[in-house]
XYZ file of C-alpha atoms in Angstrom:
271
model
C -7.789 -11.390 21.963
C -4.013 -11.808 21.761
C -1.940 -11.507 24.563
C 1.623 -11.450 22.516
C 1.767 -7.048 22.949
C 4.404 -5.388 25.119
C 4.253 -1.592 25.722
C 7.113 1.044 24.834
C 8.376 2.837 28.253
C 7.405 6.784 28.265
C 4.085 8.550 28.589
C 1.896 7.318 27.042
C 2.621 4.290 27.061
C 1.909 2.404 23.513
C 1.095 -1.419 22.260
C 3.094 -3.373 19.763
C 3.600 -6.463 18.239
C 7.173 -7.608 17.018
C 7.329 -10.732 15.192
C 10.165 -12.107 13.390
C 13.852 -11.107 12.537
C 15.202 -9.271 9.430
C 14.908 -6.493 7.564
C 12.281 -4.563 9.627
C 8.590 -3.359 8.035
C 6.431 -1.037 10.629
C 1.972 -1.123 10.258
C 0.175 1.050 11.264
C -3.561 1.083 11.854
C -6.363 3.505 10.904
C -8.973 5.356 12.655
C -11.176 2.232 13.454
C -8.887 0.097 14.393
C -5.960 -1.336 16.042
C -2.968 -3.566 15.907
C -4.812 -6.586 15.456
C -6.498 -5.286 11.579
C -2.833 -6.417 10.483
C -2.507 -10.060 11.894
C -2.055 -11.843 8.573
C 1.003 -9.392 7.580
C 1.889 -10.235 11.177
C 2.149 -14.000 10.188
C 3.098 -13.613 6.709
C 6.298 -10.772 7.156
C 7.284 -12.204 10.537
C 8.319 -15.640 8.902
C 11.610 -13.583 6.997
C 10.935 -10.031 8.464
C 10.865 -8.068 11.475
C 7.114 -7.323 11.307
C 5.782 -4.902 13.582
C 2.258 -3.221 14.110
C 1.201 -1.287 16.970
C -1.677 0.332 18.624
C -2.001 4.122 18.559
C -2.029 5.920 21.582
C -6.253 6.009 22.527
C -6.571 2.545 20.217
C -6.571 -1.162 21.901
C -3.708 -1.088 24.281
C -1.679 1.143 24.162
C -2.877 4.391 26.978
C -4.871 6.706 26.558
C -4.322 10.259 24.673
C -3.130 12.247 27.171
C -4.810 15.705 27.422
C -5.482 17.777 23.942
C -4.622 15.575 20.549
C -2.251 17.005 18.468
C -2.729 14.654 15.251
C 1.447 14.592 14.671
C 1.232 12.934 18.157
C 0.441 9.426 16.381
C 3.933 10.160 14.377
C 5.672 10.523 17.913
C 3.487 6.714 18.517
C 5.939 5.016 15.332
C 8.393 6.387 16.419
C 8.802 5.446 20.076
C 7.952 1.811 18.932
C 10.800 2.102 16.180
C 13.232 3.659 18.876
C 12.389 0.741 21.131
C 13.264 -1.574 19.541
C 15.837 -0.204 17.675
C 14.989 0.286 14.213
C 16.613 3.479 13.219
C 14.860 3.100 9.143
C 12.327 0.910 8.304
C 9.558 1.571 5.941
C 5.826 2.275 6.720
C 2.724 0.796 5.921
C -0.285 2.380 6.215
C -3.927 2.014 5.929
C -5.886 5.193 5.902
C -5.895 7.393 8.627
C -2.422 5.169 9.223
C -1.661 6.564 5.954
C -1.333 9.523 6.853
C 0.177 8.765 10.345
C 2.800 7.952 7.978
C 3.070 11.046 5.713
C 2.919 12.465 9.034
C 6.311 10.728 10.790
C 8.507 10.982 6.968
C 7.694 14.873 7.002
C 9.075 15.419 10.735
C 11.822 12.541 10.518
C 12.233 11.353 6.803
C 15.886 9.713 7.695
C 13.586 7.684 9.372
C 11.701 6.021 7.199
C 13.548 3.636 4.004
C 9.903 3.464 1.788
C 6.508 4.270 2.415
C 3.192 2.273 1.266
C 0.458 4.043 1.189
C -3.258 2.366 1.240
C -6.688 2.955 0.941
C -5.702 6.419 2.307
C -5.639 10.284 1.897
C -2.914 12.874 0.843
C -1.196 15.011 3.318
C -1.491 17.882 1.251
C -4.775 18.602 1.134
C -7.625 19.348 3.499
C -10.591 16.664 4.171
C -13.172 17.290 2.159
C -16.282 17.647 3.489
C -14.377 17.669 6.762
C -17.549 18.533 9.075
C -20.309 16.374 7.385
C -16.915 13.746 7.686
C -16.898 14.459 11.436
C -20.880 14.555 12.162
C -22.239 11.045 9.945
C -18.856 9.603 12.426
C -20.549 10.511 15.855
C -23.755 10.714 15.082
C -24.164 6.740 16.034
C -22.500 7.972 19.187
C -25.695 9.618 20.433
C -28.009 6.076 20.401
C -28.567 3.783 23.047
C -26.125 1.275 21.849
C -23.435 3.366 20.781
C -21.332 0.845 20.146
C -22.993 -1.161 18.160
C -24.786 1.689 16.026
C -21.059 3.062 14.890
C -20.349 -0.454 13.892
C -23.725 -0.848 11.679
C -23.023 2.386 9.761
C -19.590 2.259 9.028
C -19.574 -1.314 8.019
C -21.564 -1.007 4.359
C -18.623 1.776 3.762
C -15.747 -0.530 4.411
C -17.180 -3.641 3.078
C -16.174 -4.406 -0.528
C -19.387 -6.512 -2.396
C -17.880 -9.543 -2.170
C -16.756 -9.399 1.103
C -16.478 -12.863 3.216
C -18.380 -13.601 6.357
C -15.300 -13.978 8.061
C -13.711 -10.933 7.012
C -16.706 -8.801 7.874
C -16.687 -9.815 11.237
C -13.454 -8.627 11.852
C -13.921 -5.176 11.095
C -16.739 -5.568 13.431
C -14.662 -6.669 16.341
C -12.737 -4.486 15.049
C -15.558 -1.315 15.548
C -16.267 -2.591 18.712
C -13.356 -2.621 20.301
C -12.946 1.215 19.873
C -13.036 3.001 23.297
C -15.579 5.433 22.491
C -13.902 8.650 24.537
C -10.836 8.371 22.324
C -12.592 8.165 19.280
C -14.409 11.183 20.137
C -11.393 12.911 20.704
C -9.668 11.871 17.389
C -12.595 12.029 14.603
C -12.110 16.216 14.596
C -8.734 16.209 14.537
C -8.002 13.826 12.329
C -10.919 15.920 9.376
C -9.850 19.720 10.410
C -6.332 18.195 9.992
C -4.276 20.713 8.175
C -1.785 20.047 5.067
C 1.422 19.178 6.217
C 3.272 17.707 3.732
C 3.572 18.304 -0.124
C 3.934 14.726 -1.797
C 6.035 15.977 -4.467
C 8.962 15.950 -1.450
C 8.735 12.288 -0.686
C 11.633 11.113 -1.715
C 11.416 7.122 -0.931
C 9.941 4.749 -3.241
C 6.206 4.412 -2.552
C 3.465 2.047 -3.064
C -0.134 4.008 -3.734
C -2.681 0.794 -3.081
C -6.425 1.498 -3.218
C -9.457 -1.202 -4.165
C -11.618 -0.816 -6.938
C -14.517 -0.451 -4.136
C -13.488 1.382 -1.790
C -15.781 4.259 -0.552
C -13.825 5.922 1.313
C -10.585 6.658 -0.224
C -11.998 5.898 -3.868
C -9.248 4.880 -7.146
C -9.406 8.424 -8.287
C -7.840 9.497 -4.944
C -5.436 6.618 -4.668
C -4.543 8.054 -8.792
C -3.805 11.649 -7.383
C -1.381 10.930 -5.228
C 0.558 8.093 -6.981
C 0.862 10.697 -9.886
C 2.391 13.021 -7.486
C 5.340 10.973 -5.912
C 7.709 10.550 -8.306
C 8.948 7.466 -8.950
C 5.315 5.395 -7.373
C 3.874 2.303 -8.042
C 0.232 2.147 -8.123
C -1.823 -0.966 -7.870
C -5.959 -1.083 -7.511
C -7.378 -4.265 -6.146
C -10.601 -5.481 -7.961
C -13.578 -6.543 -6.183
C -12.013 -5.618 -3.121
C -13.347 -2.315 -0.560
C -11.122 -0.318 2.480
C -9.422 -3.067 4.298
C -6.882 -4.346 1.525
C -5.233 -6.774 3.938
C -8.177 -7.814 5.515
C -10.353 -8.734 2.210
C -7.756 -9.725 -0.024
C -4.876 -10.810 2.587
C -3.080 -12.676 0.192
C -3.129 -10.804 -2.646
C -1.835 -7.958 -0.487
C 0.546 -9.768 1.138
C 2.130 -10.770 -2.170
C 1.789 -7.430 -3.882
C 4.208 -5.973 -0.383
C 6.443 -8.415 -0.203
C 7.344 -7.901 -3.945
C 7.648 -3.750 -3.424
C 9.551 -4.773 -0.198
C 11.953 -7.492 -2.300
C 12.613 -4.473 -4.782
C 13.239 -1.741 -2.274
C 16.009 -4.260 -0.729
C 17.442 -4.923 -3.943
C 17.982 -1.186 -4.265
C 19.407 -0.276 -0.911
C 22.934 -0.747 -0.994
C 23.149 1.567 -4.264
C 21.006 4.484 -3.045
């Protein structure tokens, strides 16, 4: 367990870690995650960037969700951390639901976003396919006698690629076991009933789209369609990889992200 987090002021308080100095990059986790999912990226990019990751409300060390949840409250969490750190603008990296969150940030405050990295996520311009079934599948394990373990057991096979290393499996299981189930029950229906809120064709910042060849939750075809819809975007597919690209293939993920961020930085003065 890492204790290097800090909290924003106000309510709810959002937990975050900030590593290093230099150009910022902000990482946003998915529905089954927390900021520790980005440990490899915080350590790698913290050497020469200001690498920031946060726990969305209801996750990790952040406060519980106050009252009814609007999905776009998660975008407010990202902006609250950026405000706390004095980041006027930054590249945002989101995996899975985190990809939806950073699309929401762009929809609401495009001036705060210098680039987008959409990893293993779905597009913001379409409703969730089979959303009710998705919600039932995700919430059914919570009715068992050992709900935390049942949820992890049901989700892990869908998250992992065929060549996932045992230490990565252990990390993913730990992430799922740390979910606060009362918060998760609230988040899943909101995430699955989310109506479209951003036309991908309206995205005007450099965008990198990333997918895993064996990802069962965000299939390659979905990531290809996202890339086609965003003018000038780049697409990379990681072979022999499941849903958690940044953990399963951390060195390759970091190298691809670094090349993208370097290219964005080079273009920035003439933008």
